[in-house]
Coordinates of C-alpha atoms and ligand atoms in Angstrom, one line a residue:
A286 CA 0.0 0.0 0.0
Q287 CA 1.2 3.5 -0.8
N288 CA 2.0 5.8 2.0
H289 CA 0.0 9.0 1.5
H290 CA 1.1 11.1 4.5
Q291 CA 2.1 14.7 3.9
I292 CA 5.7 15.6 3.0
Q293 CA 6.7 18.2 5.6
N294 CA 9.7 20.0 4.2
P295 CA 9.2 20.5 0.5
P296 CA 11.9 22.2 -1.6
P297 CA 11.3 26.0 -2.1
T298 CA 9.9 25.6 -5.6
I299 CA 7.3 23.2 -4.5
A300 CA 6.6 25.2 -1.4
R301 CA 5.9 28.2 -3.5
F302 CA 3.5 26.2 -5.7
Q303 CA 1.7 25.1 -2.6
Q304 CA 1.4 28.6 -1.3
Y305 CA -0.2 29.8 -4.5
L306 CA -2.6 26.9 -4.5
R307 CA -3.7 27.7 -1.0
I308 CA -5.1 31.0 -2.0
S309 CA -8.6 30.3 -3.0
T310 CA -9.4 32.1 -6.2
A311 CA -12.4 29.8 -6.8
H312 CA -15.7 31.3 -8.0
P313 CA -18.0 32.7 -7.0
D314 CA -15.7 34.7 -4.6
P315 CA -12.1 34.6 -5.9
D316 CA -9.5 36.2 -3.7
Y317 CA -7.6 38.0 -6.5
V318 CA -5.9 40.5 -4.1
S319 CA -4.1 37.8 -2.1
A320 CA -3.1 35.9 -5.3
I321 CA -1.7 39.1 -6.8
N322 CA 0.1 40.0 -3.6
F323 CA 1.7 36.6 -3.4
L324 CA 2.9 36.7 -7.0
T325 CA 4.2 40.3 -6.7
N326 CA 6.1 39.4 -3.6
F327 CA 7.7 36.4 -5.3
S328 CA 8.6 38.6 -8.3
H329 CA 10.7 40.8 -6.1
S330 CA 13.2 37.9 -6.0
I331 CA 13.5 38.0 -9.8
P332 CA 15.9 40.7 -11.0
F333 CA 14.8 43.1 -13.8
L334 CA 11.2 41.9 -13.7
Q335 CA 8.8 44.8 -13.7
S336 CA 5.2 44.6 -12.6
Q337 CA 1.9 46.5 -12.9
N338 CA -1.7 46.0 -11.9
L339 CA -4.3 46.9 -14.5
Y340 CA -8.0 47.4 -13.8
F341 CA -10.7 47.2 -16.5
T342 CA -13.9 47.4 -14.3
P343 CA -15.1 50.6 -12.7
E344 CA -15.2 48.9 -9.3
R345 CA -11.5 47.9 -9.7
N346 CA -12.4 44.5 -8.3
K347 CA -11.0 42.4 -11.1
P348 CA -7.2 43.1 -11.1
L349 CA -4.9 41.9 -13.8
L350 CA -1.3 41.4 -13.0
L351 CA 1.2 42.1 -15.8
F352 CA 5.0 41.4 -15.5
T353 CA 7.5 42.5 -18.1
L354 CA 11.1 41.4 -18.6
P355 CA 12.6 44.0 -21.0
G356 CA 14.5 42.7 -24.0
S357 CA 17.5 44.4 -25.7
D358 CA 15.4 45.2 -28.8
P359 CA 12.0 46.4 -27.6
S360 CA 11.1 47.4 -31.2
L361 CA 10.6 43.7 -32.0
P362 CA 7.2 42.1 -31.4
S363 CA 7.0 40.7 -27.8
I364 CA 6.0 37.4 -26.5
L365 CA 3.1 37.0 -24.0
L366 CA 2.8 34.1 -21.5
N367 CA -0.8 34.0 -20.1
S368 CA -2.5 32.2 -17.3
H369 CA -5.7 32.9 -15.4
L370 CA -5.9 33.6 -11.6
D371 CA -9.3 32.1 -11.0
S372 CA -10.5 28.6 -10.8
V373 CA -13.8 26.7 -10.8
P374 CA -15.3 25.8 -7.4
A375 CA -14.6 22.5 -5.6
E376 CA -16.8 20.3 -3.4
P377 CA -14.5 19.7 -0.4
S378 CA -16.5 16.7 0.9
K379 CA -15.8 14.8 -2.3
W380 CA -12.0 15.3 -2.1
A381 CA -9.5 13.0 -0.4
H382 CA -7.7 16.2 0.8
P383 CA -9.1 19.7 1.3
P384 CA -9.0 21.4 -2.1
F385 CA -7.2 24.5 -0.9
S386 CA -4.7 22.7 1.4
A387 CA -2.2 21.7 -1.4
H388 CA -1.6 18.4 0.3
Y389 CA 1.8 17.0 -0.8
S390 CA 1.6 13.3 -0.6
S391 CA 4.7 11.1 -0.1
D392 CA 4.3 9.8 -3.7
G393 CA 4.9 13.4 -4.9
K394 CA 1.3 14.5 -5.8
I395 CA 0.2 18.0 -4.9
F396 CA -3.6 18.0 -4.5
A397 CA -5.5 21.3 -5.1
R398 CA -8.1 23.0 -7.1
G399 CA -6.1 24.8 -9.8
A400 CA -3.1 22.5 -9.7
Q401 CA -3.7 21.7 -13.4
D402 CA -6.1 24.5 -14.3
D403 CA -4.0 26.6 -14.4
K404 CA -1.9 27.8 -11.5
C405 CA 0.9 25.4 -12.5
I406 CA 1.7 27.3 -15.7
G407 CA 1.5 30.8 -14.1
L408 CA 4.1 30.0 -11.6
Q409 CA 6.2 27.9 -13.9
Y410 CA 6.5 30.9 -16.2
L411 CA 7.9 32.9 -13.3
E412 CA 10.2 30.1 -12.1
A413 CA 11.5 29.6 -15.6
I414 CA 12.4 33.3 -15.9
K415 CA 14.0 33.2 -12.4
G416 CA 16.1 30.2 -13.4
L417 CA 17.2 31.8 -16.7
I418 CA 18.3 35.0 -15.0
E419 CA 20.1 33.2 -12.3
E420 CA 22.0 31.2 -15.0
K421 CA 23.3 34.6 -16.1
S422 CA 23.7 33.6 -19.8
F423 CA 20.2 34.9 -20.6
S424 CA 19.8 38.0 -22.6
P425 CA 16.4 38.2 -24.3
L426 CA 16.1 40.2 -27.4
R427 CA 12.4 40.6 -27.3
N428 CA 10.3 41.9 -24.4
I429 CA 8.7 39.1 -22.4
H430 CA 5.3 39.7 -20.8
I431 CA 3.6 37.5 -18.3
S432 CA -0.1 38.1 -17.6
F433 CA -2.3 36.8 -14.8
V434 CA -5.9 37.5 -15.7
P435 CA -9.2 37.3 -13.8
D436 CA -12.5 35.6 -14.7
E437 CA -11.4 33.2 -17.4
E438 CA -13.7 30.5 -15.9
I439 CA -16.7 32.7 -16.2
G440 CA -16.1 33.8 -19.8
G441 CA -13.2 36.3 -19.5
F442 CA -15.3 39.2 -20.4
D443 CA -14.0 41.4 -17.6
G444 CA -10.6 39.9 -17.9
M445 CA -8.7 39.0 -21.1
A446 CA -11.5 40.3 -23.4
K447 CA -11.1 43.8 -22.0
F448 CA -7.3 43.6 -21.8
A449 CA -6.9 42.4 -25.4
T450 CA -8.8 45.3 -26.7
S451 CA -7.1 47.9 -24.5
D452 CA -4.5 50.6 -25.3
E453 CA -2.2 48.9 -22.8
F454 CA -2.3 45.7 -24.8
K455 CA -1.7 47.5 -28.1
K456 CA 1.4 49.1 -26.7
L457 CA 2.8 45.6 -25.8
N458 CA 3.1 44.9 -29.6
V459 CA 2.5 41.1 -28.9
G460 CA 3.7 38.8 -31.7
F461 CA 3.1 35.4 -30.1
V462 CA 1.2 34.0 -27.1
L463 CA 1.3 30.9 -25.0
D464 CA -1.8 30.2 -23.0
E465 CA -3.2 27.1 -21.2
G466 CA -3.6 23.7 -22.6
Q467 CA -4.5 20.4 -21.0
A468 CA -2.8 17.4 -19.3
S469 CA -1.7 14.5 -21.3
P470 CA -2.2 10.9 -20.0
G471 CA 0.6 9.7 -22.3
D472 CA 4.2 10.5 -22.9
E473 CA 3.8 13.4 -25.3
Y474 CA 2.8 16.9 -24.3
R475 CA -0.5 18.1 -25.9
V476 CA -0.6 21.3 -27.8
F477 CA -3.7 23.2 -29.1
Y478 CA -4.1 25.5 -32.1
A479 CA -7.7 26.4 -31.6
D480 CA -10.6 26.3 -29.2
R481 CA -14.3 25.5 -29.7
Q482 CA -16.5 28.5 -29.3
P483 CA -19.4 28.3 -26.9
W484 CA -23.0 29.3 -27.7
H485 CA -25.7 29.4 -25.0
I486 CA -29.1 28.5 -26.5
V487 CA -32.4 28.9 -24.8
I488 CA -35.4 27.5 -26.6
K489 CA -38.9 28.6 -25.5
A490 CA -42.3 27.2 -26.4
V491 CA -45.7 28.6 -25.8
G492 CA -48.9 26.7 -26.5
M493 CA -52.4 25.9 -25.6
P494 CA -53.0 25.4 -21.9
G495 CA -55.6 22.9 -20.7
H496 CA -56.8 20.1 -18.5
G497 CA -54.1 17.5 -17.7
S498 CA -56.4 14.8 -18.9
R499 CA -57.0 16.3 -22.4
M500 CA -55.1 15.2 -25.5
F501 CA -54.7 18.2 -27.9
D502 CA -52.2 19.5 -30.4
N503 CA -49.9 22.5 -29.9
G504 CA -49.3 22.4 -26.1
A505 CA -46.1 24.2 -25.0
M506 CA -44.6 21.0 -23.5
E507 CA -45.5 19.0 -26.6
N508 CA -43.9 21.6 -28.8
L509 CA -40.7 21.7 -26.7
M510 CA -40.5 17.9 -26.7
K511 CA -40.7 17.8 -30.4
S512 CA -37.7 20.1 -30.6
I513 CA -35.8 18.0 -28.1
E514 CA -36.3 15.0 -30.3
V515 CA -34.9 16.8 -33.3
I516 CA -32.0 18.2 -31.2
T517 CA -31.2 14.7 -29.8
K518 CA -31.0 13.3 -33.4
F519 CA -28.5 16.0 -34.3
R520 CA -26.5 15.3 -31.1
D521 CA -26.4 11.6 -31.8
A522 CA -25.2 12.1 -35.3
E523 CA -22.3 14.3 -34.1
F524 CA -21.5 11.9 -31.3
D525 CA -21.6 8.9 -33.7
K526 CA -18.8 10.5 -35.7
V527 CA -16.7 10.5 -32.5
K528 CA -17.7 6.9 -31.6
A529 CA -16.8 5.7 -35.1
G530 CA -13.4 7.2 -34.8
L531 CA -14.0 9.7 -37.6
A532 CA -13.4 12.8 -35.5
A533 CA -12.1 13.8 -32.2
N534 CA -14.5 15.1 -29.6
S535 CA -13.3 18.6 -30.2
E536 CA -13.8 18.4 -34.0
V537 CA -17.6 18.0 -33.9
I538 CA -20.4 20.3 -32.6
S539 CA -21.4 19.3 -29.1
M540 CA -24.9 20.1 -27.9
N541 CA -25.8 19.3 -24.3
P542 CA -28.9 20.1 -22.3
V543 CA -28.1 22.1 -19.2
F544 CA -31.6 23.1 -17.9
L545 CA -35.3 22.4 -18.3
K546 CA -37.9 24.9 -17.0
A547 CA -41.7 24.3 -17.2
G548 CA -44.7 23.5 -15.1
I549 CA -47.0 25.4 -12.7
P550 CA -45.4 25.5 -9.3
S551 CA -47.5 24.5 -6.2
P552 CA -46.5 24.3 -2.5
T553 CA -45.8 20.6 -2.9
G554 CA -44.0 20.7 -6.2
F555 CA -46.0 21.2 -9.4
V556 CA -49.6 21.3 -10.3
M557 CA -50.2 17.9 -11.9
N558 CA -53.5 18.3 -13.7
M559 CA -52.7 21.4 -15.8
Q560 CA -50.7 21.5 -19.0
P561 CA -48.5 24.6 -18.8
S562 CA -48.7 27.4 -21.5
E563 CA -44.9 27.9 -21.5
A564 CA -41.8 25.7 -21.4
E565 CA -38.1 26.2 -22.0
A566 CA -34.8 24.4 -22.3
G567 CA -31.2 25.6 -22.2
F568 CA -28.2 24.1 -24.1
D569 CA -24.4 24.4 -24.1
L570 CA -23.3 24.2 -27.7
R571 CA -19.6 24.2 -28.8
L572 CA -18.6 24.9 -32.3
P573 CA -15.2 23.9 -33.8
P574 CA -13.5 26.7 -35.7
T575 CA -14.4 25.3 -39.1
A576 CA -18.2 25.1 -38.4
D577 CA -20.5 27.3 -40.5
P578 CA -22.2 29.6 -38.0
D579 CA -24.8 30.9 -40.4
A580 CA -25.9 27.3 -41.3
M581 CA -26.0 26.5 -37.6
R582 CA -28.2 29.5 -36.8
R583 CA -30.5 28.6 -39.7
R584 CA -30.8 25.0 -38.4
I585 CA -31.6 26.3 -34.9
T586 CA -34.2 28.7 -35.9
E587 CA -35.8 26.6 -38.6
E588 CA -35.6 23.1 -37.2
W589 CA -35.1 23.4 -33.4
A590 CA -37.3 26.4 -32.7
P591 CA -39.7 26.9 -35.7
S592 CA -42.0 29.9 -35.3
W593 CA -44.8 27.8 -36.9
R594 CA -44.6 25.6 -33.8
N595 CA -44.9 28.7 -31.5
M596 CA -41.3 28.6 -30.6
T597 CA -38.6 31.3 -30.1
V598 CA -34.9 31.0 -29.5
E599 CA -32.2 33.1 -27.9
I600 CA -28.7 32.4 -29.1
T601 CA -25.9 34.0 -27.2
A602 CA -22.5 33.5 -28.8
K603 CA -19.8 33.6 -26.1
G604 CA -17.1 33.7 -28.6
S605 CA -16.7 34.4 -32.3
L606 CA -15.7 31.9 -35.0
R607 CA -13.9 34.4 -37.1
D608 CA -11.1 36.9 -36.4
Y609 CA -11.3 40.6 -37.2
R610 CA -10.5 39.8 -40.9
G611 CA -13.1 37.1 -41.2
R612 CA -10.7 34.2 -40.9
P613 CA -11.2 31.1 -38.7
L614 CA -9.8 31.5 -35.2
L615 CA -6.9 29.1 -35.5
T616 CA -3.1 29.3 -35.2
F617 CA -1.1 27.6 -37.9
T618 CA 1.1 24.8 -36.7
N619 CA 3.3 24.3 -39.8
D620 CA 6.3 26.1 -41.4
S621 CA 4.1 29.0 -42.5
N622 CA 4.2 30.1 -38.8
P623 CA 7.8 30.6 -37.8
W624 CA 6.9 30.9 -34.1
W625 CA 5.6 27.4 -34.2
S626 CA 8.8 26.0 -35.5
V627 CA 10.8 27.8 -32.8
F628 CA 8.4 26.7 -30.1
K629 CA 8.5 23.0 -31.3
Q630 CA 12.2 22.9 -31.5
A631 CA 12.6 24.4 -28.0
V632 CA 10.3 21.7 -26.5
T633 CA 12.2 19.0 -28.3
S634 CA 15.6 20.3 -27.2
A635 CA 14.4 20.2 -23.6
G636 CA 13.7 16.5 -24.0
G637 CA 10.0 16.9 -24.6
K638 CA 7.8 15.4 -27.3
L639 CA 4.8 17.2 -28.8
G640 CA 1.7 15.3 -29.8
K641 CA -0.2 16.1 -33.0
P642 CA -1.7 19.6 -32.6
E643 CA -5.3 19.5 -31.5
I644 CA -8.4 21.6 -31.2
L645 CA -9.3 22.1 -27.5
S646 CA -12.8 20.8 -26.6
S647 CA -13.5 23.6 -24.2
T648 CA -12.8 27.3 -24.5
T649 CA -10.0 29.6 -23.2
D650 CA -8.9 33.2 -23.2
A651 CA -6.7 32.3 -26.2
R652 CA -9.7 33.2 -28.4
F653 CA -9.4 36.9 -27.6
M654 CA -5.8 37.0 -28.9
R655 CA -6.6 34.8 -32.0
Q656 CA -9.4 37.3 -32.6
L657 CA -6.7 40.0 -33.1
G658 CA -4.9 37.7 -35.5
I659 CA -2.1 37.0 -33.0
P660 CA -0.8 33.4 -33.2
T661 CA -1.6 31.7 -29.9
I662 CA -0.8 28.2 -28.8
G663 CA -2.4 26.3 -25.9
F664 CA 0.2 24.4 -23.9
S665 CA 0.4 23.2 -20.3
P666 CA 3.4 20.9 -20.0
M667 CA 1.9 18.0 -18.1
K668 CA 2.6 14.5 -19.4
N669 CA 1.8 11.1 -17.9
T670 CA -0.9 13.0 -15.9
P671 CA -4.6 12.1 -15.8
I672 CA -6.9 14.9 -17.0
L673 CA -8.4 16.3 -13.9
L674 CA -9.4 19.9 -14.7
H675 CA -12.8 20.8 -13.1
D676 CA -12.8 17.3 -11.5
H677 CA -12.5 16.1 -7.9
N678 CA -9.0 15.4 -6.5
E679 CA -7.2 17.6 -9.1
F680 CA -3.5 17.0 -8.6
L681 CA -0.1 17.5 -10.3
K682 CA 3.1 15.5 -9.5
D683 CA 6.1 17.4 -8.3
S684 CA 8.4 15.8 -10.9
V685 CA 6.0 16.9 -13.7
Y686 CA 5.8 20.4 -12.4
L687 CA 9.6 20.7 -12.1
E688 CA 10.1 19.3 -15.6
G689 CA 7.6 21.8 -16.9
I690 CA 9.8 24.6 -15.6
K691 CA 12.7 23.3 -17.6
V692 CA 10.6 23.1 -20.7
Y693 CA 9.5 26.7 -20.3
E694 CA 13.1 27.8 -19.7
S695 CA 14.0 26.4 -23.1
V696 CA 10.8 27.8 -24.8
I697 CA 11.2 31.3 -23.3
K698 CA 14.9 31.4 -24.2
S699 CA 14.2 30.4 -27.8
L700 CA 11.2 32.6 -28.4
S701 CA 12.7 35.7 -26.8
S702 CA 16.0 35.4 -28.7
F703 CA 14.3 34.6 -32.1
T704 CA 15.3 37.3 -34.6
E705 CA 12.8 36.6 -37.4
P706 CA 10.2 37.7 -38.4
S707 CA 10.3 41.4 -37.4
S708 CA 6.6 41.3 -37.6
Y709 CA 4.2 38.4 -38.1
H710 CA 1.2 38.4 -40.4
A711 CA -1.1 35.5 -40.1
Q712 CA -2.0 33.9 -43.5
Ligands
LIG134 ZN1 -8.1 27.1 -17.4
LIG135 ZN1 -11.1 25.6 -16.4

């Protein structure tokens, strides 16, 4: 049997990781101030690193922390390393160790909400910069920026969305971005060139009310159930492509019901002998970057919520499928993108192997930079690690964390000393 008691005297790098993880930045009440104070204090031990706090809400309650390591040629486009400060909530009673204790078990696992998503990368960026500067042979050509942004897990609208469209961001002249990826259960690191874009869909039906015993056409519930049948067929067809091995999960359109709302409430539940005159259902839909949004909208309005069946629909796009020039939101991972080649080479020379570039199933802040046409790669260097983001007992192994720092040292060194191109234009 494994011995799972806590390691008492961790090395400083691990202790710092634990400290960051112990600050709860979980929604709905993330402690951004403590997280930023911790990171700023740590940064004082890193020579030459400058920091600033940015605020994009009038209440100034959603701070964004930006570090800059100046390069010798600040006229070149800079590189940006991004992570988010916040995390999703955790249900402590379902965890083996309290989710904000950063329990360090004797087999090297650090358990905490945020260990994989994504406090690991934020601190690894800083540790890598510290390591490089202490080596003394490091002289970046380009400016290196490291951003810690709020609110990614709730859409990023008061965080990266506002930052990316700000004057402050424009002044950074960002040429290439690294943002979060996902753990890899295998021996290769995973790498992402696009996200799926989320749409929230609420379908409403109205219809004839009447006695619970009467069979009649055009009731609200009946109208909604007809839509649900059509939607289920579409969902099955998409999922079948995955099951048949024709597409990855992230390459099809996902459509999952997230709420149902209908019925006439009574003190004991619902009135059982009345058919309601209104009914609605909510869905989380995710579109891969190559999907046709107009065709999807037509399908939704004509087939899923047809007006002739007394139905209406509200579609809220939480991300766009096209950049400002009308091109799909994806970053090239071939020789046409010189940043990609430099990145890949740097991972390899640190002893890492990259898997085939993928589309991410979920959605990250990377979309706001890709929207501007800036090449952005999703990458969290975690291999031989189960995928535990948003799950119970999220953990990361000490050895994986430390190896990730070495990978970032190589990547940051290569990207920041890369002389070509003087400016990058996406194809
Ligand atoms: Zn994340
Ligand atoms: Zn997340």
